[in-house]
Structures are given as C-alpha cells and as structure tokens.
Amino acid sequence: MRLHNLRLQAFGPFAGTHTVDFDALSADGLFLLHGDTGAGKSTIFAAICLALYGKPPGDRDLLLRSHHAPPGLLTEVTLEVTLAGRRLRIHRIPAQKRPKRSGQGETDQKPETRLSEWAVDANGQGHWEPSSKSHQEAAAEITDLLGMSRDQFCQVVLLPQNEFTKFLHADAHGRRELLGKLFRTGRFSFIERWLNDHSRTTEKNRDAARADVLRLVERIHQAAGDDLTTEYTAPTPDDPHTLTDPARAWARDLIRASQADHDKALQAANTAKEKLGHQQSLEAAARELHQQQATYNRAQQQLDLLQEQAPHHDALVQRRDQARRAQQVAPQLHAADTAADDHTRAQNAERTAREHLQPAHADLDVGQLETAEQQARAQAAVLTALIPEEDTVRQLTADLKRTDAERQAFADQQRTAQDWLEEEPTRRRTLEARRETARKAEEEGRRHQAALDILKVRLEAAKRRDAHLAKITQAEQHLADAQAATGQAGQAYLTIRRRRTEGMAAELAANLTDGTPCPVCGSCTHPAPAAPQDGQPTRQDEQDAEALHEQAKATQDAAAAALHKLREQAATATGEAGDTPLADLQTQHKTLTAELTDALARAADQGTVQEELLALDSEHTAMTQQHSTATAGLSARNASYDTLTQQLTELTAKLAAARGTHPTVAAHADELTRTADRLKEAAEASHHLTTATQTLTHRTTQATHAAKDQGFDTLALAQQALLSDEELHTIEEEITQWREARAAHTTVLENPALQHAAAQPPADLDAATAARAAADDQHAEAAAAASAAHTRNQALTALAAELETAIQRLKPLEQAHSTARHLAELVTGNSTSARVRMQLEAYVLAARLEEVVTAANTRLQIMSEGRYTLSHSDHQAARGARSGLGLQITDSWTGRPRKTDTLSGGESFFASLSLALGLADVVTHEAGGNPLDTLFIDEGFGTLDEDTLHKVLDVLDSLRAHDRTVGVISHIPELRRRITHRLHVRKDPTGSTLAHLTEAAE
C-alpha cells in the first residue's frame, strides 16, 4: 500500500479544503507530521481510514463534520492510493446534515462512495475509470486488495507507541486480546467452545444412558421382590463402575433364583390339582343323589296339587260343551247382530244428512227432497253457462290497463322527442364554439413549441456556461497553487544549489586520498581538508530539487493550459446562452412548458367536439322519427281504449245480477250444486233406513227359533255361551295339560331308581360342596403362585435383556465422553497431563508471538546496539493462571532475562517500537503478503536520548531502504532538524490548516 494524495473538505478540525501530497512528503522516504496538541494530526490518519474502510479508527463515533465549515460545504474525503499494484481513487461523503436546496431548514445527506481506477488507453493516455458506486462493492474490493481488517490496518499502519508499551507490560490476557484481533484467531476459540459443548453433550448422553441402566435396575428390583436372594451386590448410582458388567452378573443370578422358585411353585400346583379332582368326584355323587331325591319329592307334591284342582277341571269340561252347542247357532246370531248394526248406522246416516239441509228442506219427505234437488241443479246449470263471461271481464280489464299504459308510453316518447328537438339548437351552438376554441389553442401550442425548442438550446448552453465558470474558479485556484508550488520548488532548488556550492570544498575533500593530487591545487598532501557541515546537500540532492522544480513548472503549465481551454469553452457557451442567469432561463422554461401543456390540453378537445357534433346529428334523426311514431301510436291507442271501456260496462252489469250476494257467478253456481248434493244424500239415507228396518225384523225371528232348537231359552243365553275359537282352544289346552301332567307325575313316582333314592337318607350336598370349594381354593392359590413365579421369571428375563442392551449402549458413551472431556480439558489448558496451562487459541497466538519477537529482534539489536533481546515464554503462570503469552527481555550485559516492565522509558520505547514493526511485518505476511509501503509512528520519541534517537532513526532509514515510507508523528524539535519533509498542522479559531515544509530550520 502506497499513499499518493489525500484531499480533506470540512473534515474534523479542517474547515475548508486541504490536500496532502504524500508523493512529495515521501520524496526522502521519511517525513514528519507535527503540530500543536489538538490541531488535527490524528485526523489525517482518521481520514485515510475512513476513505479505505468507510469508518474512522476505533469503536467510538468520531465527529467527522467540521464545526468551522460553512453550511453549504459538504464533508468529503478523497484518497489516491496504490493497492496491490492498482492505483485507485476513493471518494467518500459520510452521512451528514446539509441545507435544503429549496426552502429553509436542513435535510439528511446520504452517504456516498465512488471508487475509480487509473487506466491507460490504447493511445497511452491515462484517465480515471469509474469502478463502483456501491458501498458494499467498494468495501469488498478494497478489503481484498489490502488483505486485512480495519483493526489490523489501524494497528500495523499506525504504530501508537503508548499502545505497544502497554502490550509490552501487559499480562497474558491483555496480549491475547490484542493478538486475537490482529490474527483473527476467533476460530480457535470456536473450536474450544465446540469441544466444551461436545463434552457436555456426550456427558448428557452418558448420563441419560446411566439413568436408563439405573431405571432398569430399579424395575428389576421391583420385579424380583424381597423374597429372591443373590450373592451379588446390586448396582448403585454412587459407583458408576457397577452399572456395566457387575450389573449384568447381578441380573443373571436373579434370573437363576427366579427359575428355581418357579419350579417349586409348579410342583405344588400339580399336587393341589389332583386333590381337587377327587373332591369334585365326591361332590358329583352327592349332587346326583340329591337331585333324584328332589325329583321324587317334587313329583309327589305336583300330583297332590293336581288332585286338588279336579273340581275346576270338571267345570271347564261343562263350559266347553255349552260353547260347542252355541257354535251351531252362531251364523243366525251373527246375522241378527249384523242387521242390528246396519239399522243403527242407517238411522245415524239419515239423521246426519238432514242436519246438513237448509231449514226449509229439513222436514220434507223422500219425494219432496228429490223435487227440490232437481230445481237446484237446473239453476246451477244456468249460472255455469255465465262463468266464462267473468273471464271475459278480466281479459277486458287487462286489455284496458295495457292500452292505457301504451297510451302513456307513447305520450312520454312524444314529449321527450319534442323537448330534445327544442333544445338541439342551443347545444349545437355550444359545440361549434368549443370547436373554434380548440382550433385556436392548437395554433397557440405550435407557437409555444417553437419557442420552447429555442429556449432548450439556450438552457443547455447556460448550464455549460455556469459549469465552465465554476471550473474556471477552481482552475484559477489550482494555477495559483501550482505557481506557488513552482516558486517554492525554485527557491528550494536555489537554496540547495547555493548551500552545495558553499560546501563544495568539503564535497571535493571527501574524495581526497593521501598521495593523490588535489584536483584544485595539485598538491599530493592534504594537511587540512575541509569538513562538511551538518545537512550538507549532495549532488543527488541538487538534482532531485531541480527535478521537483521542473515537475512543478510542468504542473503550472498544464494548469494554465487547462484554464485557457475552460475560458474558451465558457465564452462559446456564453455566446449561445447570452448573459441571462440560468435560474431566469429555467423559470422561463417552466412557464413556457406550463403554457404549452395548457394549450395542448385545450386543443385536445377538438376531436371530442367533432365526435359530439356527429353524435348530435344522429340523435336529431332518431328523435324526429321517435316523435312521428309516438304521435301515430297515441291516436290508435285512444280509439281502442274507448271501445274496450263500453264493452266492459255492459258485461259487468249482466254478471252483477247473476252473482246476487255471492262474490262470483261460479261461487253462486257452486253453492246451488252443493245444496242439490245434500238433498240427494238425504233422500238416499231415508231409503236405506226403511230397508234396514225390514231386514232387522226378519233376521231376529230366525235366530230365536235356532237358539231354542239347541236348548237355549233365549237369544241372550245363546250369546253368553258362545266362545271364540281362541277361547275354546285355550280351555281345551288347559284340560289336556291337566290330564298330561297327572300322567307324567304318576310315571315319575313309579320309577324304581327314584323310589330307591327316596328310601335312602337325605344327601349332604353342602358338606360335599364345602370340601370341593376348599380343594378349589387350595388349587387356585397354588396355581396363582406358579403363575406369579412364571410371570416374574419372564419379566426378569425381559428386563435382563433390556439391561443388556442399555449396558451395551452405555459402554461406548462412557468411552466417548472420556475422550471428549480429555480433548476439552486439553484445548482449554485444564488437563492434568498438559505440561503448561495453555488454551488452544493461546497456543496459536504463542506461535505468532514467537514470529513477532523474531522480527522485532532484528530492529531491537540495532537500536540497543546488541544489548537487548526479546524472547517468548510459555512458563507456568502464578497461582494456576493460564500461560503461553509471556514476554521477557535478556540484557547481554548481565546475561540474565528480566521482565519487560523493568525497562526504562527510552528502553520501553525502542522495545515497543521493535514489537510494533515486527508485528506489522507478521500481520502483513499473515494477511496475504501485500507490502505496506507506508507506516505511521505516533509519539514516544521524547523518552530517547540523542544517541538512542539516532539509532532509532537509523532503523527507520533501514525501512526506507526497503522502499518503505515512514511518517513520524512527534513534537520533538530534533526530529524537525533531522527530517527534511514535514507536514505542519496549525490550529486556528477558524479551523486548522496544513502546510508542507521542506526546510530543516524551525
């Protein structure tokens, strides 16, 4: 990385625009940045960092906007830098408040980033080619080219000695924090955390597997119970070693004990089963005797009960015989009952029919009822013939309503057409006036368009004129700066030439040797050669000053040519645009554009008006036709309406007479029809009643004669004796069942086996059952014991298998956790087998620290004249603290190492400077090897004596010899005398300023 040019504007303490020419400052490879405290020396580096990374150094927010700057001047930073062989220009505008372009108040200025690269075209002409305007793209490209983060850049490019003095005196934790940021060793911390997490995960998995084994052990305890004994000790959580092979042996011994208990219980169950079979045989014999004796006793009891029911049986036989005789008369009895029912129904029907007649017809006989029916039907027929006339009335009413609606519609159409035709002339005059207005607006728009085209040309020329005039102001300032720089370079060249001429004798004397003639006087002896003064210029110094002067003159000539070209371009643009201000031209353009827009909008109405006129013509034709049609239709509908009204009046009077008091003729006809139907129904009911009375008298006489023939004195006695088939069947079954039951019980009592059982003493069934129940309980208890032993044996076998699986899973988890815990303790420095308590990240950083110490010693040897040597130590820290990042320094005068915090102020300075330079080399190599051609060293020189200061500057000269530029930030006057090129930062109440000084004197 090599810095070329830095431009600041309204940045920090700098109110205006300032430029730092690092190419000029770096002419000797070493320059000094000095100024009063608070003037803004550190702001220079902050601007460089902001340009490269978009943020200033550190984590705190730095105030970028200058309080001294005018409101309209934006805060900007532009840096030209070479990165990895590519010359870039980075322009950044940070977020800030700026005045609004129009109106009062402020608005937010968004951050901007523009990245450009210097390119050479095919003709050898160089130019800046835009590369990116995106913050993200620019940041990614710059970071890739630098190869280091912002923290690394701030640490290795700006070497703050107070920070490295702290690093020199810090403990291991402090050094680890700084080195970890610079070398990005966070990934090793991630490995430590991952191994710790993995150790906890494996521990959790192992504990879960142990819990599974313990849970199975507890279940085996519960399944085995307290009666099983074993010679092995049960596994316990207090001794994890018992959870594997000892647990397996304990479970297997419990299974052997359970199997023996099961065999014993099974033998006891078989013995109880044999005893139960014997008691069951005895109980069966007692039960059979008891059943035979009970059967004989029940038969005897049932037979005695049947003998007691003999009188009831005889009565049933008599009732059955009477019912059979009554069945012979049943048809005549049924016919008489049917006739009586028909007579009753006929009486009810005749009474009901007369109740529905009108009062005038209620007392008429059959003949009178038939006559009245015929009269009612004749009147209904007359009215029925008039029913269609009611439909005719409804149709006439509907036609009359429709005709009236058509009359109204034609009248509305006629009125609408008439109104439109009366309004048409006014509408036509309005449209023709609009057409004329649109035509005039079209002509006006053409005039405005021509004027606007001319104004656009002037407006573009005015923009170029103002832009060139603004550039002329900058170009004049640039020319003035170039002229001043040329004068300074010329003065510096003359001063160096004069001083060299004055010291030419010393320059010639430097080449004199004894025995060689002097080129001036020819003498071969040189008793008193001239000695050079401090800071005596050399030929190369004079040539470099002359080259700078020629370069400044070339820059001045180029600035003058550029100013001349801008003035010619401004004159050309002024000739096109005139002297009218750009704002006035823009106002005219805005006004003319608005007038053109208005004219075009008014002219656009011409097409619409023409279409409306055509539509008006078409509508006129349609309305004329509508008026004629509506007039003819209205006349026809008026005539039809009068005819329909006369017909409706005549027919309505005729139907009103036919309806009478009824709502309609049809209702009147229906009423007469219903009256005739009721008269007919009453006549028929009277005929049926007469016939039913005659039938009832005849059938009653026949039934009485038949009942007497079967031995019944009256019809009532015959009716009482009569039974239904179901009732007769029930009596027959009851008689049969009594006879069959008596025969069955007699047969049972005559059985020899039952008679033999009845002769024996009563059977003791309860005793036999109790004996069998006791044997049954004993057998159940023995079987339950055998089943429980079998279940326990199966449960223990299954649990033992699960325990075996759990133990097989636990073993590898124990091994995995042991390995994970060992690795975690190893990388965190807690392992008892580790030689030192060093974490993995500290181990990596210790290797980097060794490289830093090696690189630092190459400078420290020179600055301390070989006295001091830094060394890295990984000895065990006190009180068990972690080790690995220890530093100590060896004094060759004593040969003994000592702590770095025992160094004096000057010794600490060059030791920390050596560390800083060594760290810069290692970080640069770590970041990809891109060379850092520019370094800044901040303060610390005030602690050095004169000899040590010379040695330090010799080291810095060695950096310059490797094509590095070193910027020293210091207040030491001696450095101002030793370092030719200086950047002086002056502070002022109106804002700080920068000055590039080249003379050694104050």
mmCIF file of C-alpha atoms in Angstrom, residues 396-616:
data_model
loop_
_atom_site.group_PDB
_atom_site.id
_atom_site.type_symbol
_atom_site.label_atom_id
_atom_site.label_comp_id
_atom_site.label_asym_id
_atom_site.label_seq_id
_atom_site.Cartn_x
_atom_site.Cartn_y
_atom_site.Cartn_z
ATOM 1 C CA LEU A 396 -111.177 -6.719 -20.934
ATOM 2 C CA THR A 397 -109.847 -5.148 -17.729
ATOM 3 C CA ALA A 398 -106.270 -6.328 -18.518
ATOM 4 C CA ASP A 399 -106.526 -5.105 -22.123
ATOM 5 C CA LEU A 400 -107.827 -1.763 -20.937
ATOM 6 C CA LYS A 401 -104.905 -1.429 -18.464
ATOM 7 C CA ARG A 402 -102.345 -2.404 -21.111
ATOM 8 C CA THR A 403 -103.838 0.021 -23.642
ATOM 9 C CA ASP A 404 -103.687 2.817 -21.074
ATOM 10 C CA ALA A 405 -100.019 2.019 -20.339
ATOM 11 C CA GLU A 406 -99.202 2.088 -24.063
ATOM 12 C CA ARG A 407 -101.006 5.460 -24.364
ATOM 13 C CA GLN A 408 -98.852 6.812 -21.524
ATOM 14 C CA ALA A 409 -95.621 5.401 -23.075
ATOM 15 C CA PHE A 410 -96.376 6.976 -26.468
ATOM 16 C CA ALA A 411 -97.193 10.248 -24.742
ATOM 17 C CA ASP A 412 -93.841 10.165 -22.863
ATOM 18 C CA GLN A 413 -91.914 9.383 -26.074
ATOM 19 C CA GLN A 414 -93.690 12.192 -27.860
ATOM 20 C CA ARG A 415 -92.915 14.651 -25.040
ATOM 21 C CA THR A 416 -89.235 13.518 -24.779
ATOM 22 C CA ALA A 417 -88.656 13.911 -28.512
ATOM 23 C CA GLN A 418 -90.331 17.308 -28.540
ATOM 24 C CA ASP A 419 -88.199 18.567 -25.614
ATOM 25 C CA TRP A 420 -84.955 17.347 -27.254
ATOM 26 C CA LEU A 421 -85.784 18.969 -30.610
ATOM 27 C CA GLU A 422 -86.446 22.259 -28.832
ATOM 28 C CA GLU A 423 -83.048 22.141 -27.002
ATOM 29 C CA GLU A 424 -80.972 20.994 -30.015
ATOM 30 C CA PRO A 425 -80.109 24.448 -31.494
ATOM 31 C CA THR A 426 -78.594 25.644 -28.208
ATOM 32 C CA ARG A 427 -76.422 22.504 -27.851
ATOM 33 C CA ARG A 428 -75.218 22.818 -31.456
ATOM 34 C CA ARG A 429 -74.136 26.455 -30.976
ATOM 35 C CA THR A 430 -72.193 25.449 -27.779
ATOM 36 C CA LEU A 431 -70.292 22.631 -29.542
ATOM 37 C CA GLU A 432 -69.373 24.836 -32.506
ATOM 38 C CA ALA A 433 -67.971 27.438 -30.075
ATOM 39 C CA ARG A 434 -65.842 24.749 -28.343
ATOM 40 C CA ARG A 435 -64.516 23.584 -31.743
ATOM 41 C CA GLU A 436 -63.375 27.096 -32.585
ATOM 42 C CA THR A 437 -61.663 27.460 -29.153
ATOM 43 C CA ALA A 438 -59.770 24.162 -29.628
ATOM 44 C CA ARG A 439 -58.609 25.248 -33.122
ATOM 45 C CA LYS A 440 -57.168 28.498 -31.723
ATOM 46 C CA ALA A 441 -55.458 26.557 -28.845
ATOM 47 C CA GLU A 442 -53.824 24.243 -31.416
ATOM 48 C CA GLU A 443 -52.286 27.233 -33.223
ATOM 49 C CA GLU A 444 -51.136 28.643 -29.861
ATOM 50 C CA GLY A 445 -49.470 25.296 -28.946
ATOM 51 C CA ARG A 446 -47.454 25.293 -32.174
ATOM 52 C CA ARG A 447 -46.144 28.778 -31.367
ATOM 53 C CA HIS A 448 -45.211 27.708 -27.785
ATOM 54 C CA GLN A 449 -43.438 24.552 -29.034
ATOM 55 C CA ALA A 450 -41.237 26.534 -31.411
ATOM 56 C CA ALA A 451 -40.320 28.980 -28.641
ATOM 57 C CA LEU A 452 -39.630 26.112 -26.223
ATOM 58 C CA ASP A 453 -37.215 24.404 -28.654
ATOM 59 C CA ILE A 454 -35.197 27.617 -28.909
ATOM 60 C CA LEU A 455 -35.235 28.063 -25.112
ATOM 61 C CA LYS A 456 -33.996 24.476 -24.533
ATOM 62 C CA VAL A 457 -30.879 25.187 -26.621
ATOM 63 C CA ARG A 458 -30.153 28.345 -24.585
ATOM 64 C CA LEU A 459 -30.796 26.482 -21.300
ATOM 65 C CA GLU A 460 -28.279 23.714 -22.114
ATOM 66 C CA ALA A 461 -25.740 26.340 -23.170
ATOM 67 C CA ALA A 462 -26.348 28.245 -19.883
ATOM 68 C CA LYS A 463 -25.690 25.069 -17.887
ATOM 69 C CA ARG A 464 -22.401 24.539 -19.742
ATOM 70 C CA ARG A 465 -21.559 28.242 -19.256
ATOM 71 C CA ASP A 466 -22.100 28.102 -15.469
ATOM 72 C CA ALA A 467 -20.287 24.766 -15.159
ATOM 73 C CA HIS A 468 -17.285 26.125 -17.053
ATOM 74 C CA LEU A 469 -17.288 29.310 -14.968
ATOM 75 C CA ALA A 470 -17.289 27.231 -11.756
ATOM 76 C CA LYS A 471 -14.438 25.111 -13.095
ATOM 77 C CA ILE A 472 -12.588 28.291 -14.063
ATOM 78 C CA THR A 473 -12.626 29.397 -10.429
ATOM 79 C CA GLN A 474 -11.185 26.056 -9.334
ATOM 80 C CA ALA A 475 -8.703 26.092 -12.223
ATOM 81 C CA GLU A 476 -7.537 29.596 -11.254
ATOM 82 C CA GLN A 477 -7.012 28.408 -7.680
ATOM 83 C CA HIS A 478 -5.193 25.326 -8.982
ATOM 84 C CA LEU A 479 -2.978 27.555 -11.165
ATOM 85 C CA ALA A 480 -2.270 29.823 -8.208
ATOM 86 C CA ASP A 481 -1.358 26.792 -6.090
ATOM 87 C CA ALA A 482 0.848 25.484 -8.902
ATOM 88 C CA GLN A 483 2.565 28.849 -9.257
ATOM 89 C CA ALA A 484 3.167 28.949 -5.517
ATOM 90 C CA ALA A 485 4.490 25.391 -5.571
ATOM 91 C CA THR A 486 6.750 26.273 -8.508
ATOM 92 C CA GLY A 487 8.092 29.261 -6.619
ATOM 93 C CA GLN A 488 8.727 27.158 -3.509
ATOM 94 C CA ALA A 489 10.389 24.416 -5.553
ATOM 95 C CA GLY A 490 12.537 27.003 -7.371
ATOM 96 C CA GLN A 491 13.518 28.632 -4.080
ATOM 97 C CA ALA A 492 14.343 25.230 -2.593
ATOM 98 C CA TYR A 493 16.423 24.360 -5.652
ATOM 99 C CA LEU A 494 18.347 27.621 -5.470
ATOM 100 C CA THR A 495 18.900 27.216 -1.730
ATOM 101 C CA ILE A 496 20.242 23.666 -2.123
ATOM 102 C CA ARG A 497 22.444 24.741 -5.045
ATOM 103 C CA ARG A 498 23.802 27.695 -3.064
ATOM 104 C CA ARG A 499 24.497 25.546 0.010
ATOM 105 C CA ARG A 500 26.179 22.889 -2.122
ATOM 106 C CA THR A 501 28.312 25.499 -3.833
ATOM 107 C CA GLU A 502 29.293 26.932 -0.461
ATOM 108 C CA GLY A 503 30.235 23.488 0.767
ATOM 109 C CA MET A 504 31.858 22.336 -2.492
ATOM 110 C CA ALA A 505 35.301 22.262 -0.791
ATOM 111 C CA ALA A 506 34.072 19.716 1.705
ATOM 112 C CA GLU A 507 32.496 17.688 -1.123
ATOM 113 C CA LEU A 508 35.843 17.665 -3.008
ATOM 114 C CA ALA A 509 37.751 16.912 0.189
ATOM 115 C CA ALA A 510 35.652 13.847 0.740
ATOM 116 C CA ASN A 511 37.255 12.286 -2.339
ATOM 117 C CA LEU A 512 40.900 13.188 -1.400
ATOM 118 C CA THR A 513 43.353 10.424 -0.519
ATOM 119 C CA ASP A 514 46.976 10.735 0.553
ATOM 120 C CA GLY A 515 49.354 10.571 -2.414
ATOM 121 C CA THR A 516 46.699 11.566 -4.960
ATOM 122 C CA PRO A 517 46.922 15.143 -6.390
ATOM 123 C CA CYS A 518 44.191 17.576 -5.410
ATOM 124 C CA PRO A 519 42.056 18.457 -8.480
ATOM 125 C CA VAL A 520 42.108 22.128 -7.385
ATOM 126 C CA CYS A 521 45.707 22.886 -6.219
ATOM 127 C CA GLY A 522 47.544 19.756 -7.457
ATOM 128 C CA SER A 523 49.150 19.021 -4.076
ATOM 129 C CA CYS A 524 49.578 15.361 -3.083
ATOM 130 C CA THR A 525 49.406 16.225 0.599
ATOM 131 C CA HIS A 526 46.203 17.307 2.243
ATOM 132 C CA PRO A 527 47.011 18.649 5.718
ATOM 133 C CA ALA A 528 43.641 20.304 6.476
ATOM 134 C CA PRO A 529 40.801 19.088 4.220
ATOM 135 C CA ALA A 530 37.525 20.952 4.544
ATOM 136 C CA ALA A 531 34.900 19.235 6.708
ATOM 137 C CA PRO A 532 31.230 19.069 5.624
ATOM 138 C CA GLN A 533 28.636 20.947 7.632
ATOM 139 C CA ASP A 534 25.584 19.300 9.126
ATOM 140 C CA GLY A 535 22.949 18.682 6.457
ATOM 141 C CA GLN A 536 25.375 19.408 3.616
ATOM 142 C CA PRO A 537 23.459 18.812 0.291
ATOM 143 C CA THR A 538 24.869 16.326 -2.197
ATOM 144 C CA ARG A 539 24.812 16.292 -5.973
ATOM 145 C CA GLN A 540 21.825 13.955 -5.809
ATOM 146 C CA ASP A 541 20.007 16.397 -3.533
ATOM 147 C CA GLU A 542 20.586 19.171 -6.062
ATOM 148 C CA GLN A 543 19.407 17.004 -8.955
ATOM 149 C CA ASP A 544 16.284 15.941 -7.019
ATOM 150 C CA ALA A 545 15.472 19.566 -6.185
ATOM 151 C CA GLU A 546 15.929 20.541 -9.843
ATOM 152 C CA ALA A 547 13.647 17.690 -10.925
ATOM 153 C CA LEU A 548 10.987 18.799 -8.445
ATOM 154 C CA HIS A 549 11.242 22.328 -9.781
ATOM 155 C CA GLU A 550 10.839 21.150 -13.384
ATOM 156 C CA GLN A 551 7.906 18.981 -12.336
ATOM 157 C CA ALA A 552 6.253 21.930 -10.585
ATOM 158 C CA LYS A 553 6.721 24.105 -13.713
ATOM 159 C CA ALA A 554 5.171 21.360 -15.854
ATOM 160 C CA THR A 555 2.221 21.219 -13.471
ATOM 161 C CA GLN A 556 1.907 25.020 -13.675
ATOM 162 C CA ASP A 557 1.944 24.926 -17.494
ATOM 163 C CA ALA A 558 -0.705 22.198 -17.548
ATOM 164 C CA ALA A 559 -2.899 24.195 -15.141
ATOM 165 C CA ALA A 560 -2.546 27.322 -17.333
ATOM 166 C CA ALA A 561 -3.476 25.342 -20.467
ATOM 167 C CA ALA A 562 -6.499 23.819 -18.734
ATOM 168 C CA LEU A 563 -7.618 27.312 -17.555
ATOM 169 C CA HIS A 564 -7.280 28.708 -21.095
ATOM 170 C CA LYS A 565 -9.343 25.850 -22.532
ATOM 171 C CA LEU A 566 -12.074 26.351 -19.897
ATOM 172 C CA ARG A 567 -12.236 30.085 -20.674
ATOM 173 C CA GLU A 568 -12.684 29.358 -24.412
ATOM 174 C CA GLN A 569 -15.461 26.837 -23.654
ATOM 175 C CA ALA A 570 -17.143 29.326 -21.298
ATOM 176 C CA ALA A 571 -17.031 32.051 -23.969
ATOM 177 C CA THR A 572 -18.617 29.727 -26.562
ATOM 178 C CA ALA A 573 -21.402 28.726 -24.160
ATOM 179 C CA THR A 574 -21.989 32.402 -23.236
ATOM 180 C CA GLY A 575 -22.399 33.243 -26.893
ATOM 181 C CA GLU A 576 -25.136 30.621 -27.222
ATOM 182 C CA ALA A 577 -26.884 31.322 -23.916
ATOM 183 C CA GLY A 578 -26.348 35.055 -23.513
ATOM 184 C CA ASP A 579 -25.955 36.754 -20.143
ATOM 185 C CA THR A 580 -29.344 35.732 -18.808
ATOM 186 C CA PRO A 581 -28.923 33.846 -15.488
ATOM 187 C CA LEU A 582 -29.605 30.129 -15.540
ATOM 188 C CA ALA A 583 -32.346 30.470 -12.906
ATOM 189 C CA ASP A 584 -34.218 33.012 -15.104
ATOM 190 C CA LEU A 585 -33.937 30.732 -18.135
ATOM 191 C CA GLN A 586 -35.201 27.797 -16.062
ATOM 192 C CA THR A 587 -38.125 29.940 -14.853
ATOM 193 C CA GLN A 588 -38.937 30.906 -18.478
ATOM 194 C CA HIS A 589 -38.683 27.250 -19.486
ATOM 195 C CA LYS A 590 -41.011 26.212 -16.677
ATOM 196 C CA THR A 591 -43.548 28.944 -17.523
ATOM 197 C CA LEU A 592 -43.454 28.170 -21.260
ATOM 198 C CA THR A 593 -43.788 24.436 -20.603
ATOM 199 C CA ALA A 594 -46.864 25.069 -18.437
ATOM 200 C CA GLU A 595 -48.399 27.292 -21.166
ATOM 201 C CA LEU A 596 -47.695 24.627 -23.813
ATOM 202 C CA THR A 597 -49.250 21.939 -21.623
ATOM 203 C CA ASP A 598 -52.346 24.108 -21.109
ATOM 204 C CA ALA A 599 -52.647 24.850 -24.841
ATOM 205 C CA LEU A 600 -52.276 21.186 -25.776
ATOM 206 C CA ALA A 601 -54.896 20.236 -23.190
ATOM 207 C CA ARG A 602 -57.324 22.786 -24.679
ATOM 208 C CA ALA A 603 -56.515 21.739 -28.254
ATOM 209 C CA ALA A 604 -57.167 18.091 -27.392
ATOM 210 C CA ASP A 605 -60.886 18.998 -27.065
ATOM 211 C CA GLN A 606 -61.209 19.455 -30.856
ATOM 212 C CA GLY A 607 -61.597 15.745 -31.641
ATOM 213 C CA THR A 608 -64.060 15.298 -28.796
ATOM 214 C CA VAL A 609 -66.209 18.214 -30.039
ATOM 215 C CA GLN A 610 -66.289 16.819 -33.597
ATOM 216 C CA GLU A 611 -67.418 13.422 -32.317
ATOM 217 C CA GLU A 612 -70.132 15.110 -30.222
ATOM 218 C CA LEU A 613 -71.423 17.045 -33.286
ATOM 219 C CA LEU A 614 -71.679 13.831 -35.310
ATOM 220 C CA ALA A 615 -73.487 12.185 -32.416
ATOM 221 C CA LEU A 616 -75.847 15.206 -32.237
#
